[in-house]
GROMACS .gro file of C-alpha atoms in nm:
model
  315
    1MET     CA    1  -1.681   6.878   6.872
    2SER     CA    2  -1.610   7.097   6.571
    3THR     CA    3  -1.578   6.942   6.226
    4PRO     CA    4  -1.492   7.102   5.891
    5ASN     CA    5  -1.867   7.146   5.839
    6LYS     CA    6  -2.005   7.224   6.184
    7LEU     CA    7  -1.920   7.460   6.469
    8VAL     CA    8  -2.098   7.519   6.801
    9VAL     CA    9  -2.069   7.876   6.930
   10GLY     CA   10  -2.126   7.940   7.302
   11THR     CA   11  -2.252   8.270   7.441
   12ARG     CA   12  -2.416   8.430   7.741
   13GLY     CA   13  -2.783   8.514   7.706
   14SER     CA   14  -2.783   8.890   7.765
   15ALA     CA   15  -2.901   9.120   7.489
   16LEU     CA   16  -2.548   9.244   7.424
   17ALA     CA   17  -2.395   8.895   7.434
   18LEU     CA   18  -2.650   8.774   7.178
   19VAL     CA   19  -2.570   9.065   6.946
   20GLN     CA   20  -2.200   8.981   6.974
   21ALA     CA   21  -2.276   8.615   6.903
   22GLU     CA   22  -2.477   8.718   6.593
   23MET     CA   23  -2.183   8.929   6.475
   24THR     CA   24  -1.949   8.632   6.520
   25GLU     CA   25  -2.182   8.388   6.348
   26GLY     CA   26  -2.239   8.624   6.056
   27LEU     CA   27  -1.865   8.656   5.994
   28LEU     CA   28  -1.819   8.279   6.024
   29ARG     CA   29  -2.099   8.208   5.777
   30LYS     CA   30  -1.948   8.454   5.532
   31ALA     CA   31  -1.605   8.293   5.566
   32PHE     CA   32  -1.742   7.936   5.566
   33PRO     CA   33  -2.070   7.935   5.367
   34GLU     CA   34  -2.088   7.554   5.364
   35ALA     CA   35  -2.050   7.516   5.742
   36GLU     CA   36  -2.333   7.468   5.991
   37ILE     CA   37  -2.301   7.728   6.268
   38VAL     CA   38  -2.497   7.637   6.582
   39ARG     CA   39  -2.552   7.860   6.887
   40LYS     CA   40  -2.566   7.741   7.248
   41VAL     CA   41  -2.675   7.994   7.513
   42ILE     CA   42  -2.522   7.941   7.858
   43THR     CA   43  -2.607   8.114   8.187
   44THR     CA   44  -2.294   8.221   8.377
   45THR     CA   45  -2.232   8.286   8.745
   46GLY     CA   46  -2.236   8.661   8.682
   47ASP     CA   47  -2.574   8.637   8.510
   48ARG     CA   48  -2.723   8.426   8.787
   49ARG     CA   49  -2.593   8.622   9.087
   50THR     CA   50  -2.738   8.971   9.052
   51ASP     CA   51  -2.809   8.998   9.424
   52VAL     CA   52  -2.455   9.108   9.518
   53SER     CA   53  -2.194   9.336   9.361
   54LEU     CA   54  -1.962   9.197   9.096
   55ALA     CA   55  -1.669   9.240   9.333
   56GLU     CA   56  -1.845   9.007   9.579
   57VAL     CA   57  -1.974   8.748   9.331
   58ALA     CA   58  -1.637   8.575   9.296
   59LYS     CA   59  -1.598   8.550   9.673
   60VAL     CA   60  -1.952   8.426   9.729
   61GLU     CA   61  -1.936   8.169   9.448
   62GLY     CA   62  -1.573   8.064   9.490
   63VAL     CA   63  -1.493   8.166   9.133
   64PHE     CA   64  -1.206   8.399   9.225
   65ASP     CA   65  -0.980   8.473   8.924
   66LYS     CA   66  -1.175   8.241   8.693
   67GLY     CA   67  -1.403   8.523   8.574
   68VAL     CA   68  -1.766   8.544   8.677
   69PHE     CA   69  -1.888   8.585   8.317
   70ILE     CA   70  -1.681   8.306   8.159
   71LYS     CA   71  -1.666   8.014   8.406
   72GLU     CA   72  -1.960   7.817   8.267
   73LEU     CA   73  -1.859   7.888   7.907
   74GLU     CA   74  -1.515   7.743   7.977
   75ILE     CA   75  -1.670   7.436   8.140
   76ALA     CA   76  -1.876   7.385   7.824
   77LEU     CA   77  -1.561   7.429   7.613
   78GLU     CA   78  -1.370   7.178   7.821
   79ASN     CA   79  -1.654   6.925   7.797
   80GLY     CA   80  -1.679   6.963   7.420
   81GLU     CA   81  -2.032   7.104   7.436
   82ILE     CA   82  -1.920   7.415   7.245
   83ASP     CA   83  -1.624   7.483   7.015
   84ILE     CA   84  -1.587   7.860   7.043
   85ALA     CA   85  -1.681   8.082   7.339
   86VAL     CA   86  -1.772   8.442   7.255
   87HIS     CA   87  -1.675   8.692   7.525
   88SER     CA   88  -1.673   9.063   7.593
   89LEU     CA   89  -1.296   9.069   7.623
   90LYS     CA   90  -1.287   9.304   7.921
   91ASP     CA   91  -1.461   9.027   8.121
   92VAL     CA   92  -1.188   8.771   8.045
   93PRO     CA   93  -0.906   8.725   8.302
   94THR     CA   94  -0.562   8.815   8.170
   95VAL     CA   95  -0.425   8.469   8.248
   96LEU     CA   96  -0.629   8.177   8.121
   97GLU     CA   97  -0.601   7.817   8.232
   98ASP     CA   98  -0.356   7.617   8.022
   99GLN     CA   99  -0.623   7.435   7.822
  100PHE     CA  100  -0.777   7.754   7.676
  101GLU     CA  101  -0.663   8.039   7.455
  102ILE     CA  102  -0.799   8.354   7.291
  103VAL     CA  103  -0.711   8.311   6.923
  104SER     CA  104  -0.922   8.578   6.756
  105VAL     CA  105  -1.098   8.910   6.809
  106LEU     CA  106  -1.362   9.098   6.612
  107GLU     CA  107  -1.314   9.456   6.496
  108ARG     CA  108  -1.326   9.681   6.797
  109ALA     CA  109  -1.616   9.915   6.872
  110PRO     CA  110  -1.564  10.261   7.032
  111VAL     CA  111  -1.376  10.224   7.361
  112ALA     CA  112  -1.506  10.531   7.549
  113ASP     CA  113  -1.703  10.528   7.873
  114LEU     CA  114  -2.023  10.732   7.873
  115LEU     CA  115  -2.197  10.906   8.159
  116ILE     CA  116  -2.572  10.857   8.126
  117THR     CA  117  -2.787  11.111   8.312
  118LYS     CA  118  -3.152  11.211   8.344
  119ASN     CA  119  -3.077  11.551   8.193
  120ALA     CA  120  -2.837  11.645   7.914
  121GLY     CA  121  -2.504  11.803   8.002
  122GLY     CA  122  -2.279  11.522   8.118
  123LEU     CA  123  -2.040  11.540   8.410
  124GLU     CA  124  -2.039  11.919   8.439
  125ALA     CA  125  -2.417  11.925   8.476
  126LEU     CA  126  -2.427  11.682   8.768
  127PRO     CA  127  -2.516  11.857   9.095
  128GLN     CA  128  -2.281  11.863   9.393
  129GLY     CA  129  -2.299  11.533   9.579
  130ALA     CA  130  -2.471  11.352   9.291
  131LYS     CA  131  -2.513  10.974   9.309
  132VAL     CA  132  -2.367  10.782   9.014
  133ALA     CA  133  -2.404  10.404   8.977
  134SER     CA  134  -2.145  10.163   8.839
  135SER     CA  135  -2.039   9.806   8.916
  136SER     CA  136  -1.683   9.874   8.789
  137CYS     CA  137  -1.419   9.962   9.048
  138ARG     CA  138  -1.217  10.130   8.771
  139ARG     CA  139  -1.505  10.361   8.681
  140GLN     CA  140  -1.579  10.429   9.047
  141LYS     CA  141  -1.218  10.526   9.119
  142MET     CA  142  -1.183  10.742   8.809
  143LEU     CA  143  -1.504  10.935   8.865
  144LYS     CA  144  -1.422  10.998   9.231
  145TRP     CA  145  -1.078  11.120   9.117
  146LEU     CA  146  -1.237  11.368   8.875
  147ARG     CA  147  -1.527  11.463   9.105
  148PRO     CA  148  -1.454  11.381   9.473
  149ASP     CA  149  -1.798  11.515   9.572
  150ILE     CA  150  -1.982  11.243   9.380
  151GLU     CA  151  -2.116  10.943   9.570
  152MET     CA  152  -2.066  10.612   9.390
  153VAL     CA  153  -2.322  10.332   9.430
  154ASP     CA  154  -2.335   9.983   9.286
  155ILE     CA  155  -2.568   9.871   9.007
  156ARG     CA  156  -2.626   9.537   8.835
  157GLY     CA  157  -2.821   9.425   8.529
  158ASN     CA  158  -2.787   9.429   8.152
  159VAL     CA  159  -2.772   9.753   7.953
  160PRO     CA  160  -3.150   9.805   7.905
  161THR     CA  161  -3.210   9.725   8.272
  162ARG     CA  162  -2.953   9.978   8.391
  163LEU     CA  163  -3.093  10.250   8.166
  164ARG     CA  164  -3.443  10.183   8.301
  165LYS     CA  165  -3.319  10.181   8.662
  166LEU     CA  166  -3.163  10.524   8.608
  167ALA     CA  167  -3.478  10.669   8.453
  168GLU     CA  168  -3.712  10.540   8.724
  169ASN     CA  169  -3.498  10.577   9.039
  170PRO     CA  170  -3.501  10.928   9.191
  171GLU     CA  171  -3.204  10.834   9.411
  172ILE     CA  172  -2.967  10.790   9.115
  173ASP     CA  173  -2.840  11.085   8.910
  174GLY     CA  174  -2.631  10.895   8.659
  175ILE     CA  175  -2.472  10.567   8.550
  176ILE     CA  176  -2.156  10.488   8.353
  177LEU     CA  177  -2.165  10.245   8.061
  178ALA     CA  178  -1.933  10.148   7.777
  179GLU     CA  179  -2.013  10.320   7.448
  180ALA     CA  180  -1.946   9.991   7.268
  181GLY     CA  181  -2.237   9.810   7.430
  182LEU     CA  182  -2.480  10.094   7.367
  183VAL     CA  183  -2.376  10.125   7.002
  184ARG     CA  184  -2.401   9.751   6.940
  185LEU     CA  185  -2.751   9.748   7.090
  186GLY     CA  186  -2.861  10.029   6.859
  187TYR     CA  187  -2.885  10.315   7.110
  188ASN     CA  188  -2.811  10.677   7.028
  189ALA     CA  189  -2.520  10.652   7.270
  190THR     CA  190  -2.422  11.020   7.288
  191GLY     CA  191  -2.771  11.162   7.276
  192GLU     CA  192  -3.122  11.096   7.402
  193MET     CA  193  -3.214  10.733   7.472
  194SER     CA  194  -3.565  10.610   7.544
  195THR     CA  195  -3.652  10.360   7.817
  196GLU     CA  196  -3.980  10.224   7.953
  197ALA     CA  197  -3.948  10.474   8.238
  198GLY     CA  198  -3.852  10.780   8.035
  199SER     CA  199  -3.559  10.931   7.848
  200VAL     CA  200  -3.194  10.948   7.956
  201PHE     CA  201  -2.898  11.123   7.794
  202GLY     CA  202  -2.548  10.999   7.710
  203CYS     CA  203  -2.230  11.207   7.711
  204ALA     CA  204  -1.866  11.098   7.675
  205VAL     CA  205  -1.639  11.146   7.974
  206ASP     CA  206  -1.306  11.307   7.881
  207PRO     CA  207  -1.117  11.013   7.721
  208GLU     CA  208  -0.781  11.178   7.800
  209GLN     CA  209  -0.854  11.130   8.170
  210PHE     CA  210  -1.108  10.848   8.177
  211LEU     CA  211  -0.912  10.559   8.026
  212PRO     CA  212  -1.103  10.243   7.932
  213ALA     CA  213  -1.057   9.891   8.066
  214ALA     CA  214  -0.813   9.658   7.892
  215GLY     CA  215  -0.998   9.503   7.597
  216GLN     CA  216  -1.301   9.731   7.629
  217GLY     CA  217  -1.509   9.732   7.310
  218ALA     CA  218  -1.349   9.410   7.183
  219VAL     CA  219  -1.511   9.068   7.137
  220GLY     CA  220  -1.277   8.774   7.199
  221LEU     CA  221  -1.310   8.417   7.072
  222GLU     CA  222  -1.181   8.146   7.304
  223VAL     CA  223  -1.111   7.786   7.204
  224ARG     CA  224  -0.961   7.471   7.353
  225LYS     CA  225  -0.586   7.478   7.314
  226GLY     CA  226  -0.489   7.219   7.053
  227ASP     CA  227  -0.828   7.224   6.881
  228GLU     CA  228  -0.691   7.332   6.544
  229CYS     CA  229  -1.023   7.295   6.363
  230SER     CA  230  -1.205   7.543   6.591
  231ALA     CA  231  -0.900   7.770   6.602
  232ASN     CA  232  -0.892   7.786   6.222
  233PHE     CA  233  -1.259   7.888   6.214
  234ALA     CA  234  -1.193   8.165   6.465
  235LYS     CA  235  -0.867   8.287   6.313
  236ALA     CA  236  -1.032   8.328   5.974
  237ILE     CA  237  -1.238   8.619   6.112
  238ASN     CA  238  -0.966   8.776   6.329
  239HIS     CA  239  -0.925   9.155   6.305
  240ALA     CA  240  -0.547   9.196   6.319
  241PRO     CA  241  -0.529   9.565   6.426
  242THR     CA  242  -0.762   9.498   6.719
  243MET     CA  243  -0.557   9.191   6.815
  244THR     CA  244  -0.241   9.404   6.827
  245ARG     CA  245  -0.405   9.657   7.057
  246ILE     CA  246  -0.566   9.411   7.296
  247THR     CA  247  -0.245   9.204   7.313
  248ALA     CA  248  -0.064   9.511   7.449
  249GLU     CA  249  -0.347   9.607   7.686
  250ARG     CA  250  -0.388   9.261   7.833
  251GLU     CA  251  -0.012   9.221   7.876
  252PHE     CA  252  -0.001   9.549   8.070
  253LEU     CA  253  -0.277   9.420   8.298
  254ARG     CA  254  -0.095   9.088   8.339
  255LEU     CA  255   0.226   9.263   8.440
  256LEU     CA  256   0.031   9.450   8.705
  257ASN     CA  257  -0.108   9.117   8.823
  258GLY     CA  258  -0.446   9.274   8.760
  259GLY     CA  259  -0.782   9.123   8.680
  260CYS     CA  260  -1.134   9.220   8.585
  261HIS     CA  261  -1.185   9.405   8.916
  262THR     CA  262  -0.853   9.592   8.931
  263PRO     CA  263  -0.883   9.975   8.903
  264VAL     CA  264  -0.669  10.009   8.589
  265GLY     CA  265  -0.731  10.208   8.272
  266VAL     CA  266  -0.530  10.157   7.953
  267SER     CA  267  -0.562  10.293   7.600
  268THR     CA  268  -0.388  10.214   7.272
  269GLN     CA  269  -0.382  10.398   6.940
  270PHE     CA  270  -0.199  10.360   6.610
  271PHE     CA  271   0.011  10.647   6.479
  272GLY     CA  272   0.175  10.536   6.157
  273ASP     CA  273   0.398  10.241   6.243
  274LYS     CA  274   0.388  10.331   6.613
  275LEU     CA  275   0.164  10.197   6.887
  276LEU     CA  276   0.083  10.469   7.139
  277MET     CA  277  -0.008  10.339   7.483
  278GLU     CA  278  -0.124  10.511   7.800
  279GLY     CA  279  -0.199  10.363   8.141
  280ILE     CA  280  -0.339  10.472   8.476
  281VAL     CA  281  -0.339  10.260   8.792
  282PHE     CA  282  -0.534  10.347   9.106
  283PRO     CA  283  -0.469  10.213   9.457
  284GLU     CA  284  -0.689   9.919   9.548
  285GLY     CA  285  -0.925   9.938   9.844
  286GLU     CA  286  -1.151  10.218   9.968
  287ALA     CA  287  -0.896  10.501   9.956
  288ILE     CA  288  -0.891  10.710   9.638
  289GLY     CA  289  -0.530  10.833   9.635
  290ASP     CA  290  -0.330  10.962   9.341
  291PRO     CA  291  -0.291  10.717   9.053
  292MET     CA  292   0.030  10.609   8.881
  293GLN     CA  293   0.037  10.712   8.515
  294ALA     CA  294   0.256  10.674   8.207
  295GLU     CA  295   0.246  10.716   7.829
  296VAL     CA  296   0.482  10.545   7.584
  297SER     CA  297   0.513  10.444   7.220
  298GLY     CA  298   0.681  10.162   7.030
  299SER     CA  299   0.662   9.946   6.720
  300VAL     CA  300   0.319   9.813   6.620
  301ASN     CA  301   0.496   9.482   6.559
  302GLU     CA  302   0.601   9.454   6.926
  303PRO     CA  303   0.286   9.505   7.137
  304LEU     CA  304   0.425   9.299   7.428
  305LYS     CA  305   0.739   9.512   7.440
  306VAL     CA  306   0.533   9.834   7.435
  307ALA     CA  307   0.327   9.704   7.727
  308GLN     CA  308   0.641   9.616   7.921
  309THR     CA  309   0.780   9.966   7.860
  310LEU     CA  310   0.457  10.122   7.985
  311PHE     CA  311   0.464   9.907   8.297
  312LYS     CA  312   0.823  10.008   8.375
  313SER     CA  313   0.741  10.376   8.314
  314LEU     CA  314   0.459  10.404   8.569
  315SER     CA  315   0.515  10.675   8.826
   0.00000   0.00000   0.00000
């Protein structure tokens, strides 16, 4: 359990998760130089089950809406083994169990999705009928919407593994990854990137059409509800502008009754004292179909209201 002088931070063990844990711990040590910050690495269901697609992991493991990348971290939280769980926020279900809450977020990284290919040129350079790999149903739906000729295939693994798989597999022409993860791992995200199997090239997909996932690029800190000591640690490093944006995005997803595997894109931006918000929702299932879309604005002080307006404006 947390004390005024000690805090146990829980994280997954992937390269990106460890970088995000280091970011969190660095901010905590700066804010609380006298405190002992301890890390506990936990293997989650999503890390362990790489033999099936992400969409199938929950069904196979019986995790369902719990979140395949947070279940074990929440168990450790509940048991008092850790005090703060560090998550990639896009992996966190929009509705948490009553005993947990997200109380803090770090400053957001770039939110764009990048198409990584064997040759430079991005989407326009992909040949007709190209095969592009992604484990995200949102990315699969959006790319098929922009390029119906492209064949989408599934891919699993951490960022370095996916880059290597692209470089070495002649059957795959491209993959889609979040710019945030590449940047945080030190890659030249929109240029040439080296792997053990050769170089690959990153290029942004049109952000006006290819909207990110709710919370993409944000790191969320989850605590036990009622654990004021841990919450105070986390809140001391909260980045308020990011919290405003992700509050609106996650509320929009909640209103849609959506989760981590729902084909929904949503973006938020500040414009003076206004919060600009745009959403796109694709039909679930195999069919592509035309998406519902909307764009609204409202007060930065009322992110929940802006999300509700966006939801009601979908057409």
